[in-house]
Short mmCIF file of C-alpha atoms and ligand atoms in Angstrom, two decimals:
data_model
loop_
_atom_site.label_atom_id
_atom_site.label_comp_id
_atom_site.label_asym_id
_atom_site.label_seq_id
_atom_site.Cartn_x
_atom_site.Cartn_y
_atom_site.Cartn_z
CA UNK A 1 17.66 -15.98 -7.35
CA UNK A 2 15.12 -16.66 -10.02
CA UNK A 3 11.45 -16.11 -10.05
CA UNK A 4 9.19 -19.14 -9.92
CA UNK A 5 7.65 -19.94 -13.32
CA UNK A 6 4.09 -19.27 -12.12
CA UNK A 7 5.20 -15.63 -11.64
CA UNK A 8 3.83 -14.82 -15.12
CA UNK A 9 0.55 -16.90 -14.58
CA UNK A 10 -1.93 -13.95 -14.64
CA UNK A 11 0.12 -11.19 -16.29
CA UNK A 12 -2.73 -10.44 -18.69
CA UNK A 13 -4.88 -8.84 -15.91
CA UNK A 14 -5.29 -5.03 -16.05
CA UNK A 15 -2.51 -3.04 -14.43
CA UNK A 16 -3.68 -0.72 -11.77
CA UNK A 17 -0.21 0.88 -11.37
CA UNK A 18 3.23 0.54 -13.27
CA UNK A 19 6.57 1.89 -12.44
CA UNK A 20 8.98 1.78 -15.41
CA UNK A 21 12.72 2.29 -14.85
CA UNK A 22 11.89 4.31 -11.79
CA UNK A 23 14.74 6.17 -10.12
CA UNK A 24 14.87 8.32 -7.26
CA UNK A 25 17.90 10.28 -6.14
CA UNK A 26 18.12 12.34 -2.89
CA UNK A 27 20.91 15.07 -2.51
CA UNK A 28 23.81 15.74 -4.59
CA UNK A 29 27.42 15.10 -4.87
CA UNK A 30 28.94 13.30 -1.89
CA UNK A 31 25.82 13.04 -0.13
CA UNK A 32 23.78 11.67 -2.96
CA UNK A 33 21.49 8.63 -2.07
CA UNK A 34 20.19 6.57 -4.96
CA UNK A 35 16.95 5.46 -3.11
CA UNK A 36 15.26 3.91 -6.27
CA UNK A 37 17.67 2.38 -9.14
CA UNK A 38 15.47 1.91 -12.44
CA UNK A 39 12.76 -0.12 -10.84
CA UNK A 40 10.17 -1.60 -12.99
CA UNK A 41 7.05 -3.14 -11.59
CA UNK A 42 3.48 -3.78 -12.25
CA UNK A 43 0.66 -3.96 -9.67
CA UNK A 44 -2.26 -5.70 -11.27
CA UNK A 45 -5.95 -5.09 -10.60
CA UNK A 46 -7.38 -7.56 -7.81
CA UNK A 47 -4.02 -8.33 -6.46
CA UNK A 48 -2.49 -7.80 -2.84
CA UNK A 49 1.22 -7.05 -3.17
CA UNK A 50 3.65 -6.85 -0.26
CA UNK A 51 6.89 -4.82 -0.67
CA UNK A 52 9.68 -6.09 1.72
CA UNK A 53 13.31 -5.40 2.09
CA UNK A 54 15.76 -4.23 4.64
CA UNK A 55 15.50 -0.87 6.31
CA UNK A 56 16.71 1.82 3.89
CA UNK A 57 16.13 -0.45 0.77
CA UNK A 58 13.73 2.08 -0.71
CA UNK A 59 10.30 0.57 0.20
CA UNK A 60 8.76 3.79 1.42
CA UNK A 61 10.24 5.72 -1.51
CA UNK A 62 8.93 3.15 -3.90
CA UNK A 63 5.41 3.49 -2.52
CA UNK A 64 5.58 7.24 -2.21
CA UNK A 65 6.66 7.62 -5.85
CA UNK A 66 4.05 5.31 -7.35
CA UNK A 67 1.36 6.74 -5.18
CA UNK A 68 2.05 10.20 -6.37
CA UNK A 69 3.13 11.52 -2.88
CA UNK A 70 6.67 12.21 -3.93
CA UNK A 71 8.32 13.22 -7.19
CA UNK A 72 10.85 11.00 -8.93
CA UNK A 73 14.19 11.65 -10.65
CA UNK A 74 13.51 9.49 -13.81
CA UNK A 75 11.38 6.89 -15.41
CA UNK A 76 7.65 6.84 -15.17
CA UNK A 77 4.79 6.03 -13.14
CA UNK A 78 1.22 5.40 -14.28
CA UNK A 79 -2.01 4.81 -12.32
CA UNK A 80 -4.51 3.28 -14.61
CA UNK A 81 -4.03 5.02 -17.78
CA UNK A 82 -2.77 8.18 -16.45
CA UNK A 83 1.08 9.15 -16.42
CA UNK A 84 1.81 10.87 -13.36
CA UNK A 85 4.81 12.73 -14.87
CA UNK A 86 2.49 14.56 -16.98
CA UNK A 87 0.33 15.95 -14.18
CA UNK A 88 0.47 19.40 -12.50
CA UNK A 89 0.45 19.72 -8.70
CA UNK A 90 -3.23 20.26 -8.70
CA UNK A 91 -4.17 17.42 -10.97
CA UNK A 92 -1.97 15.14 -9.04
CA UNK A 93 -3.75 16.06 -5.81
CA UNK A 94 -7.06 15.36 -7.50
CA UNK A 95 -5.76 11.83 -8.74
CA UNK A 96 -4.71 11.04 -5.21
CA UNK A 97 -7.98 12.09 -3.71
CA UNK A 98 -10.28 10.19 -6.43
CA UNK A 99 -8.24 7.31 -7.18
CA UNK A 100 -5.98 6.30 -4.39
CA UNK A 101 -6.56 5.06 -0.92
CA UNK A 102 -3.94 5.44 1.87
CA UNK A 103 -3.46 3.68 5.23
CA UNK A 104 -0.42 4.60 7.28
CA UNK A 105 1.26 3.23 10.37
CA UNK A 106 -0.09 6.25 12.39
CA UNK A 107 -3.98 6.12 11.97
CA UNK A 108 -4.13 9.84 11.12
CA UNK A 109 -7.74 10.22 12.40
CA UNK A 110 -9.23 13.51 13.38
CA UNK A 111 -10.03 13.39 17.16
CA UNK A 112 -12.94 15.61 17.12
CA UNK A 113 -14.70 13.46 14.37
CA UNK A 114 -16.72 10.27 14.93
CA UNK A 115 -15.67 7.19 12.99
CA UNK A 116 -18.38 7.71 10.56
CA UNK A 117 -17.26 11.36 9.87
CA UNK A 118 -13.58 10.25 9.66
CA UNK A 119 -14.52 7.43 7.14
CA UNK A 120 -16.16 10.01 4.65
CA UNK A 121 -13.95 13.08 5.47
CA UNK A 122 -11.74 12.81 2.15
CA UNK A 123 -14.85 12.48 0.17
CA UNK A 124 -16.61 15.44 1.95
CA UNK A 125 -13.54 17.47 1.29
CA UNK A 126 -13.78 16.65 -2.25
CA UNK A 127 -17.43 17.37 -2.47
CA UNK A 128 -18.40 13.66 -3.47
CA UNK A 129 -21.08 11.61 -2.17
CA UNK A 130 -20.11 8.16 -1.16
CA UNK A 131 -22.17 5.48 -2.71
CA UNK A 132 -24.32 4.32 0.39
CA UNK A 133 -24.37 0.82 -0.45
CA UNK A 134 -20.63 0.59 -1.14
CA UNK A 135 -20.10 2.31 2.08
CA UNK A 136 -22.17 -0.11 4.06
CA UNK A 137 -20.47 -2.92 2.48
CA UNK A 138 -17.14 -1.58 3.58
CA UNK A 139 -18.15 -0.74 7.09
CA UNK A 140 -19.71 -4.09 7.71
CA UNK A 141 -16.57 -5.80 6.35
CA UNK A 142 -14.28 -4.05 8.73
CA UNK A 143 -16.97 -4.61 11.62
CA UNK A 144 -17.45 -1.06 12.62
CA UNK A 145 -21.21 -0.94 12.29
CA UNK A 146 -21.79 -0.46 16.13
CA UNK A 147 -18.86 1.85 16.51
CA UNK A 148 -19.68 4.67 13.97
CA UNK A 149 -20.59 7.34 16.47
CA UNK A 150 -17.55 6.88 18.61
CA UNK A 151 -14.57 9.15 18.49
CA UNK A 152 -11.01 7.86 17.97
CA UNK A 153 -10.08 8.15 21.70
CA UNK A 154 -13.09 5.79 22.48
CA UNK A 155 -11.84 3.18 20.09
CA UNK A 156 -8.84 0.58 20.44
CA UNK A 157 -5.72 1.08 18.20
CA UNK A 158 -7.09 -1.91 16.11
CA UNK A 159 -10.34 -0.25 15.80
CA UNK A 160 -8.92 3.10 14.76
CA UNK A 161 -6.92 1.32 11.98
CA UNK A 162 -10.10 -0.27 10.83
CA UNK A 163 -11.71 3.17 10.60
CA UNK A 164 -8.58 4.09 8.47
CA UNK A 165 -9.06 1.16 6.37
CA UNK A 166 -12.78 2.04 5.70
CA UNK A 167 -11.75 5.68 5.01
CA UNK A 168 -9.17 4.39 2.40
CA UNK A 169 -11.92 2.17 0.77
CA UNK A 170 -14.99 4.70 1.02
CA UNK A 171 -14.20 6.34 -2.40
CA UNK A 172 -13.77 2.71 -4.12
CA UNK A 173 -10.15 3.68 -5.01
CA UNK A 174 -8.55 2.10 -8.13
CA UNK A 175 -5.57 1.14 -5.87
CA UNK A 176 -4.83 1.29 -2.01
CA UNK A 177 -1.25 1.79 -0.59
CA UNK A 178 -0.32 1.06 2.94
CA UNK A 179 2.87 1.79 4.62
CA UNK A 180 3.60 -0.58 7.67
CA UNK A 181 -0.18 -0.52 8.22
CA UNK A 182 0.11 -2.73 11.19
CA UNK A 183 3.34 -1.44 12.71
CA UNK A 184 1.52 0.26 15.45
CA UNK A 185 -0.79 -2.69 16.28
CA UNK A 186 -0.39 -5.81 18.57
CA UNK A 187 -0.25 -8.92 16.66
CA UNK A 188 -4.02 -9.87 17.10
CA UNK A 189 -5.35 -6.45 15.88
CA UNK A 190 -2.70 -6.39 13.05
CA UNK A 191 -3.91 -9.90 11.82
CA UNK A 192 -7.50 -8.31 11.81
CA UNK A 193 -6.36 -5.45 9.80
CA UNK A 194 -4.49 -7.62 7.40
CA UNK A 195 -7.50 -9.95 7.04
CA UNK A 196 -9.60 -7.01 6.03
CA UNK A 197 -7.10 -5.86 3.38
CA UNK A 198 -7.05 -9.22 2.12
CA UNK A 199 -10.97 -9.41 1.97
CA UNK A 200 -11.19 -5.98 0.35
CA UNK A 201 -9.11 -7.82 -2.59
CA UNK A 202 -10.66 -11.22 -2.59
CA UNK A 203 -14.27 -10.14 -1.94
CA UNK A 204 -14.34 -6.56 -3.19
CA UNK A 205 -11.95 -6.78 -6.10
CA UNK A 206 -9.76 -4.00 -4.70
CA UNK A 207 -5.92 -3.78 -5.50
CA UNK A 208 -3.70 -3.37 -2.48
CA UNK A 209 -0.01 -2.38 -2.23
CA UNK A 210 1.66 -2.73 1.20
CA UNK A 211 5.17 -1.92 2.64
CA UNK A 212 6.10 -4.22 5.55
CA UNK A 213 8.95 -5.74 7.08
CA UNK A 214 6.96 -8.39 8.95
CA UNK A 215 7.03 -11.84 7.19
CA UNK A 216 3.71 -12.84 8.66
CA UNK A 217 2.10 -9.57 7.52
CA UNK A 218 3.49 -10.29 3.93
CA UNK A 219 1.93 -13.75 4.06
CA UNK A 220 -1.43 -12.20 3.69
CA UNK A 221 -0.46 -10.90 0.20
CA UNK A 222 -0.59 -12.73 -3.08
CA UNK A 223 2.84 -11.65 -4.06
CA UNK A 224 5.85 -10.29 -2.28
CA UNK A 225 8.42 -8.23 -4.01
CA UNK A 226 11.91 -7.96 -2.42
CA UNK A 227 13.83 -4.79 -2.49
CA UNK A 228 17.47 -4.20 -1.76
CA UNK A 229 19.49 -1.22 -2.31
CA UNK A 230 16.75 0.48 -4.37
CA UNK A 231 16.40 -2.44 -6.77
CA UNK A 232 13.85 -5.28 -6.80
CA UNK A 233 16.02 -8.39 -6.26
CA UNK A 234 13.22 -11.09 -6.11
CA UNK A 235 9.55 -11.97 -6.17
CA UNK A 236 7.49 -14.58 -4.40
CA UNK A 237 4.02 -15.69 -5.13
CA UNK A 238 1.46 -17.16 -2.61
CA UNK A 239 4.10 -16.53 0.12
CA UNK A 240 4.01 -18.16 3.53
CA UNK A 241 5.47 -16.43 6.59
CA UNK A 242 8.36 -19.24 6.85
CA UNK A 243 9.08 -18.89 3.00
CA UNK A 244 9.41 -15.23 3.31
CA UNK A 245 11.60 -15.48 6.40
CA UNK A 246 13.92 -18.03 4.79
CA UNK A 247 14.26 -15.78 1.58
CA UNK A 248 15.17 -12.83 3.87
CA UNK A 249 17.93 -15.07 5.50
CA UNK A 250 19.23 -15.88 2.25
CA UNK A 251 19.81 -12.18 1.31
CA UNK A 252 21.33 -11.61 4.66
CA UNK A 253 23.87 -14.52 4.25
CA UNK A 254 24.71 -13.31 0.58
CA UNK A 255 25.31 -9.74 2.00
CA UNK A 256 27.71 -11.08 4.46
CA UNK A 257 29.69 -13.28 2.00
CA UNK A 258 29.86 -10.76 -0.84
N1 LIG B 301 14.04 12.81 2.48
C1 LIG B 301 15.16 12.05 2.17
N2 LIG B 301 16.31 12.65 2.15
C2 LIG B 301 17.48 11.97 1.83
N3 LIG B 301 17.67 10.67 1.88
C3 LIG B 301 16.45 9.96 1.90
C4 LIG B 301 15.18 10.68 2.13
N4 LIG B 301 14.15 9.80 2.37
C5 LIG B 301 14.74 8.55 2.14
N5 LIG B 301 16.16 8.76 2.06
C6 LIG B 301 17.03 7.54 1.73
O1 LIG B 301 16.61 6.76 0.85
C7 LIG B 301 16.81 5.34 1.11
C8 LIG B 301 15.58 4.76 1.13
O2 LIG B 301 14.80 5.10 2.14
P1 LIG B 301 13.36 4.50 2.29
O3 LIG B 301 12.68 4.47 1.25
O4 LIG B 301 12.77 5.25 3.48
O5 LIG B 301 13.51 3.08 2.83
P2 LIG B 301 12.89 2.00 3.72
O6 LIG B 301 11.45 2.45 3.50
O7 LIG B 301 13.08 0.73 2.85
O8 LIG B 301 13.46 1.76 4.98
C9 LIG B 301 17.66 5.36 2.34
O9 LIG B 301 19.00 5.36 2.08
C10 LIG B 301 17.28 6.72 2.98
O10 LIG B 301 18.11 7.04 4.00
MG1 LIG B 302 9.96 2.93 5.24
#
């Protein structure tokens, strides 16, 4: 399967994150698993990328290695101009905190804190003051202005994930990563959250990388990269849910005949 010619259209844009020949091997000997096999990929600034592929294809591993949450076996990763491989643990923690936003399937909010306190918690821990104007923009965008004093238990799942999106955006990160961010949501709340992620790219110029196995979630992205057995096997620009579904079926049928 070849990449469409338009795949290179805006390759000149600055790179928010880049993996080069990135490999990750778990275990040794007979139990060894190659979770990533020399993956090279750019995530450009102002772009929304979805990472898709069958269960076990390496999606979470790729995200975790690029986001500095996990070590890798070989190759290199850079966030902006910073090579992750050169950083000590403490510097890596700092980089994650200052430059990266995270959204996970589980909302990971602190139950005793209000929505507002949850949103600014990472910055409070880091001893940084959020830019009030930016914070207001973010909170308005995710429609939480009238829920700020609520605690997580008083919010729906969709609203809790909106708090998590605002929390990820609060520090104006260089790049945001989501691992199945809509995996725990009904389709309506999921669509809302995906809309906010897309708006954060289109309207606020953010960069988003999202792991998903849902073709309709992937259709919110500007680009989909497909993983299989730890390798990137295809890329699709301006994806539609039907287009992504068809592509996944092709992989399935190839898998059966080979
Ligand atoms: N901590 C781990 N120890 C051993 N193997 C792992 C570990 N994490 C993931 N793997 C293996 O690496 C491969 C890729 O996993 P993962 O990145 O979680 O895939 P995906 O997110 O696409 O489902 C799988 O074969 C998985 O079993
Ligand atoms: Mg996964």
